[in-house]
PDB file of C-alpha atoms in Angstrom:
ATOM      1  CA  MET A1101      15.972  16.462   7.525  1.00 44.00           C
ATOM      2  CA  ILE A1102      14.519  13.675   5.404  1.00 50.00           C
ATOM      3  CA  LEU A1103      17.673  13.676   3.259  1.00 50.00           C
ATOM      4  CA  ILE A1104      19.822  13.215   6.388  1.00 48.00           C
ATOM      5  CA  ASP A1105      17.606  10.331   7.529  1.00 53.00           C
ATOM      6  CA  ILE A1106      18.018   8.414   4.260  1.00 61.00           C
ATOM      7  CA  LEU A1107      21.776   8.944   3.902  1.00 57.00           C
ATOM      8  CA  PRO A1108      22.695   5.637   5.640  1.00 60.00           C
ATOM      9  CA  TYR A1109      20.359   3.762   3.295  1.00 62.00           C
ATOM     10  CA  VAL A1110      21.760   5.532   0.231  1.00 67.00           C
ATOM     11  CA  PHE A1111      25.219   4.463   1.429  1.00 65.00           C
ATOM     12  CA  LEU A1112      24.051   0.844   1.548  1.00 64.00           C
ATOM     13  CA  LEU A1113      22.724   1.083  -2.010  1.00 64.00           C
ATOM     14  CA  PHE A1114      25.989   2.460  -3.347  1.00 66.00           C
ATOM     15  CA  LEU A1115      27.902  -0.182  -1.431  1.00 64.00           C
ATOM     16  CA  THR A1116      26.115  -2.924  -3.358  1.00 64.00           C
ATOM     17  CA  LEU A1117      27.184  -1.354  -6.661  1.00 63.00           C
ATOM     18  CA  PHE A1118      30.835  -1.953  -5.790  1.00 63.00           C
ATOM     19  CA  LEU A1119      30.410  -5.575  -4.788  1.00 59.00           C
ATOM     20  CA  PRO A1120      32.339  -7.942  -7.056  1.00 58.00           C
ATOM     21  CA  ALA A1121      29.810  -9.911  -9.108  1.00 53.00           C
ATOM     22  CA  VAL A1122      30.656 -13.327  -7.681  1.00 50.00           C
ATOM     23  CA  SER A1123      32.459 -12.536  -4.433  1.00 62.00           C
ATOM     24  CA  LYS A1124      30.849 -14.377  -1.538  1.00 69.00           C
ATOM     25  CA  LYS A1125      33.183 -12.649   0.904  1.00 74.00           C
ATOM     26  CA  TYR A1126      31.807  -9.194   0.131  1.00 78.00           C
ATOM     27  CA  VAL A1127      28.226 -10.492   0.141  1.00 84.00           C
ATOM     28  CA  TRP A1128      28.593 -11.578   3.751  1.00 86.00           C
ATOM     29  CA  ILE A1129      30.316  -8.327   4.728  1.00 84.00           C
ATOM     30  CA  LEU A1130      27.246  -6.492   3.483  1.00 86.00           C
ATOM     31  CA  PHE A1131      25.090  -8.991   5.376  1.00 92.00           C
ATOM     32  CA  VAL A1132      26.763  -7.931   8.626  1.00 92.00           C
ATOM     33  CA  VAL A1133      26.300  -4.243   7.782  1.00 88.00           C
ATOM     34  CA  LEU A1134      22.594  -4.766   7.095  1.00 91.00           C
ATOM     35  CA  LEU A1135      22.176  -6.860  10.229  1.00 95.00           C
ATOM     36  CA  VAL A1136      23.578  -4.064  12.375  1.00 93.00           C
ATOM     37  CA  PHE A1137      21.405  -1.555  10.503  1.00 88.00           C
ATOM     38  CA  SER A1138      18.237  -3.636  10.980  1.00 93.00           C
ATOM     39  CA  GLY A1139      18.818  -5.589  14.167  1.00 94.00           C
ATOM     40  CA  PHE A1140      19.745  -2.592  16.325  1.00 93.00           C
ATOM     41  CA  ARG A1141      17.245  -0.121  14.882  1.00 92.00           C
ATOM     42  CA  TYR A1142      15.040   1.924  17.168  1.00 90.00           C
ATOM     43  CA  GLY A1143      11.539   3.152  16.346  1.00 89.00           C
ATOM     44  CA  VAL A1144      11.784   2.117  12.690  1.00 87.00           C
ATOM     45  CA  GLY A1145       8.657   0.541  11.175  1.00 84.00           C
ATOM     46  CA  TRP A1146       5.025   1.141  12.111  1.00 82.00           C
ATOM     47  CA  ASP A1147       4.878  -2.111  14.100  1.00 87.00           C
ATOM     48  CA  TYR A1148       8.032  -1.423  16.110  1.00 92.00           C
ATOM     49  CA  PHE A1149       6.358   0.002  19.203  1.00 92.00           C
ATOM     50  CA  ASN A1150       3.455  -2.451  18.985  1.00 91.00           C
ATOM     51  CA  TYR A1151       5.920  -5.318  19.320  1.00 94.00           C
ATOM     52  CA  THR A1152       7.858  -3.482  22.029  1.00 94.00           C
ATOM     53  CA  VAL A1153       4.718  -2.941  24.109  1.00 93.00           C
ATOM     54  CA  ALA A1154       3.714  -6.584  23.611  1.00 91.00           C
ATOM     55  CA  MET A1155       7.037  -7.813  25.023  1.00 93.00           C
ATOM     56  CA  GLU A1156       6.917  -5.342  27.884  1.00 91.00           C
ATOM     57  CA  GLU A1157       3.336  -6.068  28.967  1.00 88.00           C
ATOM     58  CA  GLY A1158       2.734  -9.617  27.691  1.00 83.00           C
ATOM     59  CA  GLY A1159      -0.764 -11.100  27.849  1.00 82.00           C
ATOM     60  CA  TRP A1160      -3.085 -11.131  24.842  1.00 83.00           C
ATOM     61  CA  ARG A1161      -0.655  -9.082  22.772  1.00 84.00           C
ATOM     62  CA  ILE A1162       1.637 -12.100  22.656  1.00 90.00           C
ATOM     63  CA  SER A1163      -0.963 -14.870  22.595  1.00 86.00           C
ATOM     64  CA  ARG A1164      -2.566 -13.503  19.424  1.00 88.00           C
ATOM     65  CA  VAL A1165       0.426 -14.168  17.144  1.00 91.00           C
ATOM     66  CA  GLU A1166       1.542 -17.395  15.466  1.00 94.00           C
ATOM     67  CA  PHE A1167       3.325 -20.149  17.382  1.00 95.00           C
ATOM     68  CA  LEU A1168       6.992 -19.561  16.494  1.00 96.00           C
ATOM     69  CA  ILE A1169       6.800 -15.798  16.868  1.00 96.00           C
ATOM     70  CA  ARG A1170       4.888 -16.275  20.129  1.00 95.00           C
ATOM     71  CA  GLN A1171       7.738 -18.357  21.560  1.00 96.00           C
ATOM     72  CA  LEU A1172      10.268 -15.680  20.637  1.00 96.00           C
ATOM     73  CA  GLU A1173       8.115 -12.917  22.108  1.00 95.00           C
ATOM     74  CA  LEU A1174       7.598 -14.905  25.322  1.00 95.00           C
ATOM     75  CA  PHE A1175      11.340 -15.412  25.673  1.00 96.00           C
ATOM     76  CA  CYS A1176      12.023 -11.704  25.151  1.00 95.00           C
ATOM     77  CA  TYR A1177       9.215 -10.851  27.591  1.00 94.00           C
ATOM     78  CA  ARG A1178      10.651 -13.109  30.300  1.00 94.00           C
ATOM     79  CA  GLN A1179      14.175 -11.840  29.714  1.00 93.00           C
ATOM     80  CA  LYS A1180      12.943  -8.230  29.500  1.00 92.00           C
ATOM     81  CA  THR A1181      14.858  -7.695  26.259  1.00 94.00           C
ATOM     82  CA  PRO A1182      12.420  -6.484  23.542  1.00 94.00           C
ATOM     83  CA  GLN A1183      15.294  -5.412  21.298  1.00 95.00           C
ATOM     84  CA  LEU A1184      16.381  -9.042  21.041  1.00 97.00           C
ATOM     85  CA  PHE A1185      13.183  -9.754  19.091  1.00 97.00           C
ATOM     86  CA  PHE A1186      14.187  -7.329  16.332  1.00 97.00           C
ATOM     87  CA  PHE A1187      17.724  -8.670  16.192  1.00 97.00           C
ATOM     88  CA  VAL A1188      16.620 -12.315  15.930  1.00 97.00           C
ATOM     89  CA  THR A1189      13.960 -11.653  13.280  1.00 97.00           C
ATOM     90  CA  SER A1190      16.414  -9.507  11.294  1.00 97.00           C
ATOM     91  CA  LEU A1191      19.072 -12.217  11.564  1.00 97.00           C
ATOM     92  CA  ALA A1192      16.650 -14.916  10.404  1.00 98.00           C
ATOM     93  CA  SER A1193      15.214 -12.900   7.534  1.00 97.00           C
ATOM     94  CA  LEU A1194      18.531 -11.622   6.198  1.00 97.00           C
ATOM     95  CA  SER A1195      20.156 -15.056   6.578  1.00 97.00           C
ATOM     96  CA  CYS A1196      17.476 -16.632   4.385  1.00 97.00           C
ATOM     97  CA  TYR A1197      17.971 -14.102   1.604  1.00 97.00           C
ATOM     98  CA  PHE A1198      21.745 -13.844   1.682  1.00 95.00           C
ATOM     99  CA  PHE A1199      22.227 -17.599   1.875  1.00 96.00           C
ATOM    100  CA  VAL A1200      20.162 -18.046  -1.295  1.00 96.00           C
ATOM    101  CA  PHE A1201      21.901 -15.108  -2.996  1.00 93.00           C
ATOM    102  CA  SER A1202      25.313 -16.628  -2.300  1.00 91.00           C
ATOM    103  CA  LYS A1203      24.295 -20.106  -3.459  1.00 92.00           C
ATOM    104  CA  VAL A1204      21.927 -19.525  -6.383  1.00 91.00           C
ATOM    105  CA  SER A1205      22.138 -15.998  -7.749  1.00 89.00           C
ATOM    106  CA  PHE A1206      24.176 -15.570 -10.924  1.00 85.00           C
ATOM    107  CA  LYS A1207      25.103 -12.055  -9.764  1.00 84.00           C
ATOM    108  CA  PRO A1208      24.629 -11.615  -5.996  1.00 87.00           C
ATOM    109  CA  SER A1209      25.308  -7.871  -6.130  1.00 83.00           C
ATOM    110  CA  ALA A1210      22.348  -7.381  -8.493  1.00 86.00           C
ATOM    111  CA  SER A1211      20.105  -9.511  -6.278  1.00 91.00           C
ATOM    112  CA  ILE A1212      21.111  -7.529  -3.190  1.00 90.00           C
ATOM    113  CA  PHE A1213      20.599  -4.222  -4.977  1.00 87.00           C
ATOM    114  CA  ALA A1214      17.052  -5.257  -5.974  1.00 92.00           C
ATOM    115  CA  PHE A1215      16.467  -6.541  -2.437  1.00 94.00           C
ATOM    116  CA  LEU A1216      17.360  -3.130  -1.024  1.00 89.00           C
ATOM    117  CA  CYS A1217      15.654  -0.981  -3.657  1.00 87.00           C
ATOM    118  CA  LEU A1218      12.250  -2.609  -4.069  1.00 90.00           C
ATOM    119  CA  PRO A1219       9.980  -1.717  -1.111  1.00 88.00           C
ATOM    120  CA  ILE A1220       8.454  -5.187  -0.726  1.00 91.00           C
ATOM    121  CA  PHE A1221      11.713  -6.768   0.407  1.00 94.00           C
ATOM    122  CA  PHE A1222      14.178  -5.234   2.894  1.00 93.00           C
ATOM    123  CA  LEU A1223      12.102  -2.156   3.686  1.00 89.00           C
ATOM    124  CA  SER A1224       9.034  -4.302   4.364  1.00 90.00           C
ATOM    125  CA  SER A1225      11.050  -6.458   6.757  1.00 92.00           C
ATOM    126  CA  LEU A1226      11.512  -3.368   8.946  1.00 92.00           C
ATOM    127  CA  SER A1227       7.763  -2.901   9.263  1.00 90.00           C
ATOM    128  CA  ILE A1228       5.649  -6.007   8.654  1.00 92.00           C
ATOM    129  CA  ILE A1229       8.117  -8.203  10.486  1.00 95.00           C
ATOM    130  CA  ARG A1230       6.281 -11.525  10.784  1.00 96.00           C
ATOM    131  CA  PHE A1231       4.997 -11.504   7.233  1.00 96.00           C
ATOM    132  CA  ALA A1232       8.362 -10.509   5.760  1.00 96.00           C
ATOM    133  CA  LEU A1233      10.061 -13.314   7.693  1.00 97.00           C
ATOM    134  CA  ALA A1234       7.526 -15.836   6.382  1.00 97.00           C
ATOM    135  CA  VAL A1235       8.285 -14.739   2.804  1.00 98.00           C
ATOM    136  CA  ALA A1236      12.030 -15.061   3.505  1.00 98.00           C
ATOM    137  CA  ILE A1237      11.600 -18.622   4.811  1.00 98.00           C
ATOM    138  CA  THR A1238       9.673 -19.706   1.708  1.00 98.00           C
ATOM    139  CA  PHE A1239      12.452 -18.155  -0.387  1.00 98.00           C
ATOM    140  CA  LEU A1240      14.982 -20.284   1.488  1.00 98.00           C
ATOM    141  CA  ALA A1241      12.770 -23.337   0.960  1.00 97.00           C
ATOM    142  CA  TYR A1242      13.186 -22.864  -2.792  1.00 96.00           C
ATOM    143  CA  TYR A1243      16.941 -23.402  -2.490  1.00 96.00           C
ATOM    144  CA  PHE A1244      16.525 -26.762  -0.792  1.00 97.00           C
ATOM    145  CA  LEU A1245      13.962 -27.828  -3.374  1.00 95.00           C
ATOM    146  CA  GLU A1246      16.481 -26.990  -6.077  1.00 92.00           C
ATOM    147  CA  GLN A1247      19.005 -29.183  -4.244  1.00 93.00           C
ATOM    148  CA  GLY A1248      16.543 -32.079  -4.246  1.00 93.00           C
ATOM    149  CA  ARG A1249      15.933 -31.930  -0.478  1.00 95.00           C
ATOM    150  CA  LYS A1250      12.159 -32.073  -0.710  1.00 95.00           C
ATOM    151  CA  SER A1251      11.520 -32.949   2.915  1.00 96.00           C
ATOM    152  CA  LEU A1252      13.341 -29.809   4.061  1.00 97.00           C
ATOM    153  CA  TYR A1253      11.430 -27.774   1.482  1.00 97.00           C
ATOM    154  CA  PHE A1254       8.094 -28.882   2.961  1.00 96.00           C
ATOM    155  CA  ALA A1255       9.370 -28.471   6.520  1.00 97.00           C
ATOM    156  CA  LEU A1256      10.270 -24.844   5.834  1.00 97.00           C
ATOM    157  CA  LEU A1257       6.869 -24.196   4.255  1.00 97.00           C
ATOM    158  CA  VAL A1258       5.231 -25.491   7.421  1.00 97.00           C
ATOM    159  CA  ALA A1259       7.567 -23.369   9.559  1.00 97.00           C
ATOM    160  CA  SER A1260       6.694 -20.254   7.566  1.00 97.00           C
ATOM    161  CA  PHE A1261       3.000 -20.828   8.333  1.00 96.00           C
ATOM    162  CA  PHE A1262       3.815 -20.810  12.055  1.00 97.00           C
ATOM    163  CA  VAL A1263       5.526 -17.451  11.558  1.00 97.00           C
ATOM    164  CA  HIS A1264       2.638 -15.876   9.633  1.00 96.00           C
ATOM    165  CA  ARG A1265      -0.467 -17.683   8.459  1.00 94.00           C
ATOM    166  CA  ALA A1266      -0.508 -15.760   5.185  1.00 94.00           C
ATOM    167  CA  ALA A1267       2.311 -18.148   4.194  1.00 96.00           C
ATOM    168  CA  ALA A1268      -0.518 -20.438   3.058  1.00 95.00           C
ATOM    169  CA  PHE A1269      -0.330 -18.417  -0.162  1.00 96.00           C
ATOM    170  CA  ALA A1270       3.086 -20.014  -0.771  1.00 96.00           C
ATOM    171  CA  LEU A1271       1.312 -23.292  -1.508  1.00 95.00           C
ATOM    172  CA  LEU A1272       0.133 -21.716  -4.764  1.00 96.00           C
ATOM    173  CA  THR A1273       3.751 -21.499  -5.951  1.00 96.00           C
ATOM    174  CA  MET A1274       4.377 -25.227  -5.527  1.00 94.00           C
ATOM    175  CA  PRO A1275       3.353 -26.375  -9.046  1.00 94.00           C
ATOM    176  CA  PHE A1276       5.779 -23.869 -10.574  1.00 95.00           C
ATOM    177  CA  LEU A1277       8.701 -24.778  -8.325  1.00 94.00           C
ATOM    178  CA  PHE A1278       8.067 -28.433  -7.567  1.00 90.00           C
ATOM    179  CA  TRP A1279       6.987 -29.554 -11.050  1.00 92.00           C
ATOM    180  CA  LYS A1280       8.663 -26.693 -12.965  1.00 92.00           C
ATOM    181  CA  VAL A1281       5.381 -25.505 -14.469  1.00 94.00           C
ATOM    182  CA  SER A1282       5.818 -22.347 -16.538  1.00 96.00           C
ATOM    183  CA  PHE A1283       4.010 -20.273 -19.155  1.00 96.00           C
ATOM    184  CA  ASN A1284       5.611 -19.049 -22.345  1.00 96.00           C
ATOM    185  CA  GLN A1285       6.093 -15.368 -23.099  1.00 96.00           C
ATOM    186  CA  ARG A1286       2.772 -14.936 -24.888  1.00 97.00           C
ATOM    187  CA  ILE A1287       0.686 -16.579 -22.153  1.00 97.00           C
ATOM    188  CA  ASN A1288       2.374 -14.512 -19.458  1.00 97.00           C
ATOM    189  CA  VAL A1289       1.644 -11.309 -21.381  1.00 97.00           C
ATOM    190  CA  ILE A1290      -2.001 -12.286 -21.913  1.00 97.00           C
ATOM    191  CA  ILE A1291      -2.486 -13.099 -18.209  1.00 97.00           C
ATOM    192  CA  PHE A1292      -0.880  -9.831 -17.154  1.00 97.00           C
ATOM    193  CA  ILE A1293      -2.951  -7.683 -19.524  1.00 96.00           C
ATOM    194  CA  ALA A1294      -6.171  -9.503 -18.610  1.00 95.00           C
ATOM    195  CA  SER A1295      -5.477  -9.087 -14.896  1.00 93.00           C
ATOM    196  CA  PHE A1296      -4.740  -5.401 -15.361  1.00 91.00           C
ATOM    197  CA  VAL A1297      -7.987  -4.819 -17.254  1.00 89.00           C
ATOM    198  CA  ILE A1298     -10.139  -6.869 -14.884  1.00 87.00           C
ATOM    199  CA  GLY A1299      -8.619  -5.321 -11.777  1.00 84.00           C
ATOM    200  CA  LYS A1300      -8.666  -1.715 -12.936  1.00 76.00           C
ATOM    201  CA  VAL A1301     -11.737  -1.536 -15.162  1.00 74.00           C
ATOM    202  CA  VAL A1302     -14.167  -4.327 -14.336  1.00 63.00           C
ATOM    203  CA  GLY A1303     -13.455  -5.214 -10.703  1.00 57.00           C
ATOM    204  CA  SER A1304     -15.153  -3.359  -7.890  1.00 54.00           C
ATOM    205  CA  PHE A1305     -14.686  -3.806  -4.156  1.00 51.00           C
ATOM    206  CA  SER A1306     -18.396  -4.186  -3.375  1.00 49.00           C
ATOM    207  CA  LEU A1307     -18.916  -6.853  -6.036  1.00 51.00           C
ATOM    208  CA  VAL A1308     -15.902  -8.985  -5.243  1.00 52.00           C
ATOM    209  CA  SER A1309     -16.025  -8.674  -1.470  1.00 53.00           C
ATOM    210  CA  ALA A1310     -19.571 -10.039  -1.507  1.00 57.00           C
ATOM    211  CA  VAL A1311     -18.069 -13.278  -2.808  1.00 58.00           C
ATOM    212  CA  LEU A1312     -14.777 -13.125  -0.901  1.00 55.00           C
ATOM    213  CA  ASP A1313     -15.965 -12.322   2.618  1.00 52.00           C
ATOM    214  CA  PRO A1314     -17.950 -15.564   3.202  1.00 55.00           C
ATOM    215  CA  ILE A1315     -14.906 -17.578   2.133  1.00 53.00           C
ATOM    216  CA  LEU A1316     -12.565 -15.643   4.409  1.00 48.00           C
ATOM    217  CA  ASN A1317     -15.017 -15.949   7.300  1.00 49.00           C
ATOM    218  CA  MET A1318     -14.461 -19.710   7.185  1.00 49.00           C
ATOM    219  CA  VAL A1319     -10.859 -19.212   8.309  1.00 45.00           C
ATOM    220  CA  GLN A1320     -11.559 -16.553  10.919  1.00 45.00           C
ATOM    221  CA  THR A1321     -10.489 -17.536  14.424  1.00 44.00           C
ATOM    222  CA  GLU A1322     -11.495 -16.277  17.840  1.00 42.00           C
ATOM    223  CA  ASP A1323      -8.157 -14.628  18.537  1.00 43.00           C
ATOM    224  CA  VAL A1324      -7.256 -13.393  15.078  1.00 43.00           C
ATOM    225  CA  ASN A1325      -9.677 -11.694  12.760  1.00 44.00           C
ATOM    226  CA  PHE A1326      -8.237 -13.065   9.542  1.00 42.00           C
ATOM    227  CA  VAL A1327     -10.880 -11.329   7.443  1.00 40.00           C
ATOM    228  CA  GLY A1328     -10.080  -7.947   8.877  1.00 42.00           C
ATOM    229  CA  PHE A1329      -6.373  -8.619   8.378  1.00 40.00           C
ATOM    230  CA  LEU A1330      -6.859  -9.400   4.710  1.00 40.00           C
ATOM    231  CA  VAL A1331      -9.343  -6.717   3.768  1.00 39.00           C
ATOM    232  CA  ASP A1332      -7.800  -3.861   5.742  1.00 40.00           C
ATOM    233  CA  SER A1333      -5.787  -1.854   3.238  1.00 39.00           C
ATOM    234  CA  LYS A1334      -3.902   0.241   5.804  1.00 42.00           C
ATOM    235  CA  GLY A1335      -0.182  -0.341   5.731  1.00 39.00           C
ATOM    236  CA  ALA A1336      -0.331  -2.420   2.569  1.00 40.00           C
ATOM    237  CA  GLY A1337       2.713  -0.710   1.114  1.00 42.00           C
ATOM    238  CA  PHE A1338       1.487  -1.375  -2.405  1.00 47.00           C
ATOM    239  CA  SER A1339      -0.850   1.543  -3.089  1.00 54.00           C
ATOM    240  CA  ARG A1340       1.753   3.747  -4.750  1.00 62.00           C
ATOM    241  CA  THR A1341       4.033   1.190  -6.324  1.00 79.00           C
ATOM    242  CA  PRO A1342       2.071  -1.246  -8.553  1.00 87.00           C
ATOM    243  CA  TYR A1343       3.041   0.563 -11.733  1.00 89.00           C
ATOM    244  CA  LEU A1344       6.721   0.279 -10.814  1.00 91.00           C
ATOM    245  CA  TYR A1345       6.381  -3.501 -10.664  1.00 94.00           C
ATOM    246  CA  ALA A1346       4.312  -3.476 -13.846  1.00 94.00           C
ATOM    247  CA  ALA A1347       7.133  -1.660 -15.647  1.00 94.00           C
ATOM    248  CA  ILE A1348       9.681  -4.162 -14.332  1.00 95.00           C
ATOM    249  CA  ASN A1349       7.446  -7.037 -15.414  1.00 97.00           C
ATOM    250  CA  ILE A1350       7.141  -5.622 -18.929  1.00 97.00           C
ATOM    251  CA  ILE A1351      10.944  -5.457 -19.191  1.00 96.00           C
ATOM    252  CA  VAL A1352      11.309  -9.003 -17.846  1.00 97.00           C
ATOM    253  CA  LEU A1353       8.689 -10.417 -20.228  1.00 97.00           C
ATOM    254  CA  ALA A1354      10.263  -8.566 -23.159  1.00 96.00           C
ATOM    255  CA  SER A1355      13.529 -10.337 -22.290  1.00 96.00           C
ATOM    256  CA  TYR A1356      11.836 -13.671 -21.546  1.00 96.00           C
ATOM    257  CA  ASN A1357      13.402 -15.764 -24.325  1.00 94.00           C
ATOM    258  CA  GLN A1358      16.893 -14.379 -23.770  1.00 94.00           C
ATOM    259  CA  LEU A1359      16.722 -14.889 -20.013  1.00 94.00           C
ATOM    260  CA  VAL A1360      15.580 -18.500 -20.367  1.00 94.00           C
ATOM    261  CA  ARG A1361      18.095 -19.291 -23.102  1.00 93.00           C
ATOM    262  CA  THR A1362      21.151 -17.837 -21.335  1.00 90.00           C
ATOM    263  CA  SER A1363      20.344 -18.913 -17.767  1.00 88.00           C
ATOM    264  CA  ASN A1364      21.976 -21.906 -16.130  1.00 83.00           C
ATOM    265  CA  ASN A1365      18.928 -22.238 -13.872  1.00 85.00           C
ATOM    266  CA  GLU A1366      16.544 -24.860 -15.246  1.00 87.00           C
ATOM    267  CA  ARG A1367      13.681 -23.200 -13.369  1.00 90.00           C
ATOM    268  CA  MET A1368      14.227 -19.735 -14.914  1.00 95.00           C
ATOM    269  CA  ALA A1369      11.019 -19.923 -16.975  1.00 96.00           C
ATOM    270  CA  SER A1370       9.131 -20.840 -13.803  1.00 96.00           C
ATOM    271  CA  LEU A1371      10.712 -17.986 -11.835  1.00 97.00           C
ATOM    272  CA  ILE A1372       9.726 -15.475 -14.521  1.00 97.00           C
ATOM    273  CA  THR A1373       6.211 -16.906 -14.595  1.00 98.00           C
ATOM    274  CA  LEU A1374       5.938 -16.604 -10.814  1.00 98.00           C
ATOM    275  CA  PHE A1375       7.051 -12.971 -10.818  1.00 98.00           C
ATOM    276  CA  SER A1376       4.684 -12.131 -13.666  1.00 98.00           C
ATOM    277  CA  LEU A1377       1.797 -13.853 -11.877  1.00 98.00           C
ATOM    278  CA  GLY A1378       2.609 -11.891  -8.730  1.00 97.00           C
ATOM    279  CA  CYS A1379       2.391  -8.638 -10.685  1.00 96.00           C
ATOM    280  CA  SER A1380      -0.846  -9.863 -12.259  1.00 96.00           C
ATOM    281  CA  PHE A1381      -2.388 -10.699  -8.869  1.00 94.00           C
ATOM    282  CA  MET A1382      -1.421  -7.260  -7.638  1.00 92.00           C
ATOM    283  CA  PHE A1383      -3.696  -5.714 -10.265  1.00 91.00           C
ATOM    284  CA  LEU A1384      -6.329  -8.452 -10.371  1.00 89.00           C
ATOM    285  CA  PHE A1385      -7.037  -7.990  -6.648  1.00 86.00           C
ATOM    286  CA  SER A1386      -6.410  -4.234  -6.641  1.00 82.00           C
ATOM    287  CA  PHE A1387      -9.858  -3.728  -5.093  1.00 77.00           C
ATOM    288  CA  ASN A1388      -8.100  -4.749  -1.875  1.00 77.00           C
ATOM    289  CA  GLN A1389      -4.505  -3.643  -1.627  1.00 79.00           C
ATOM    290  CA  THR A1390      -3.544  -5.674   1.420  1.00 83.00           C
ATOM    291  CA  PHE A1391      -4.897  -8.925   0.017  1.00 86.00           C
ATOM    292  CA  ALA A1392      -3.098  -8.210  -3.277  1.00 88.00           C
ATOM    293  CA  SER A1393       0.123  -7.422  -1.423  1.00 89.00           C
ATOM    294  CA  ARG A1394       0.062 -10.502   0.804  1.00 91.00           C
ATOM    295  CA  MET A1395      -0.655 -12.879  -2.042  1.00 94.00           C
ATOM    296  CA  ALA A1396       1.631 -11.322  -4.636  1.00 95.00           C
ATOM    297  CA  GLN A1397       4.782 -11.162  -2.537  1.00 96.00           C
ATOM    298  CA  PHE A1398       5.097 -14.942  -2.302  1.00 97.00           C
ATOM    299  CA  PHE A1399       5.332 -14.922  -6.099  1.00 98.00           C
ATOM    300  CA  MET A1400       7.281 -11.723  -6.680  1.00 97.00           C
ATOM    301  CA  VAL A1401      10.148 -12.653  -4.355  1.00 97.00           C
ATOM    302  CA  TYR A1402      11.612 -14.828  -7.116  1.00 97.00           C
ATOM    303  CA  PHE A1403      12.410 -11.717  -9.111  1.00 97.00           C
ATOM    304  CA  LEU A1404      15.536 -11.556  -6.948  1.00 96.00           C
ATOM    305  CA  LEU A1405      16.926 -14.568  -8.852  1.00 96.00           C
ATOM    306  CA  ILE A1406      15.980 -13.533 -12.392  1.00 90.00           C
TER     307      ILE A1406
END
């Protein structure tokens, strides 16, 4: 039964393997396929029915979310069309990724394949909808920064915060993207190893949370328990996959010099550094999987362009 359920997704994965490396036409054909797959889904993702109930009953379930998502939910509530919410968020999220793939990626088919295969990207967008959309918007912002349109870059960062407040983590990526800050291969390796050791051997939840909780309490609001959101590890989606990303990071860092030397992207060293830092944060804050996940994904998304 499980095999039958995943057959459509396996088909999508194989479809990306046959995409011509630089064909924008086929990239957008796959975009439409994914949009139909995601936008018209039913019951997929642990938040699906929570959102559906919110747009059927309204009230506090809608008022608790961020401004832009709240407006969309209110519209769907008034029109009595909950499914429209999933279509619009899927359209927005996929558009951000595929637009950047078509404009920036050296090999769009490889970017799309990674986007589909790694759980923190497409699969996450089916479950943690608001957060995944915020990550997608910051990814789009990178493109406009690369084009020198700084005002639009900052505008999109602000917009992402009004989709999900965890987008504040994206501000930490600014020095690497805006000023092209990067670490060399050796420094990246040292940071990754140190983070792994500290997170897995030295760090403990009770010790670190004693320091972290008072800081997080400062940003807690009446309607949204931001502390509980960050320290609740349920649904993090990272608990069983950190070593996969660690293995990918090791391969990327081993190829660091070649990737930087052969890339036509002047920010390649920064993109590698961001991905490596994301993997490092995932282990450094492993005492709390959700916090690690939320923070790391704003860094790790740039793997799609490496």
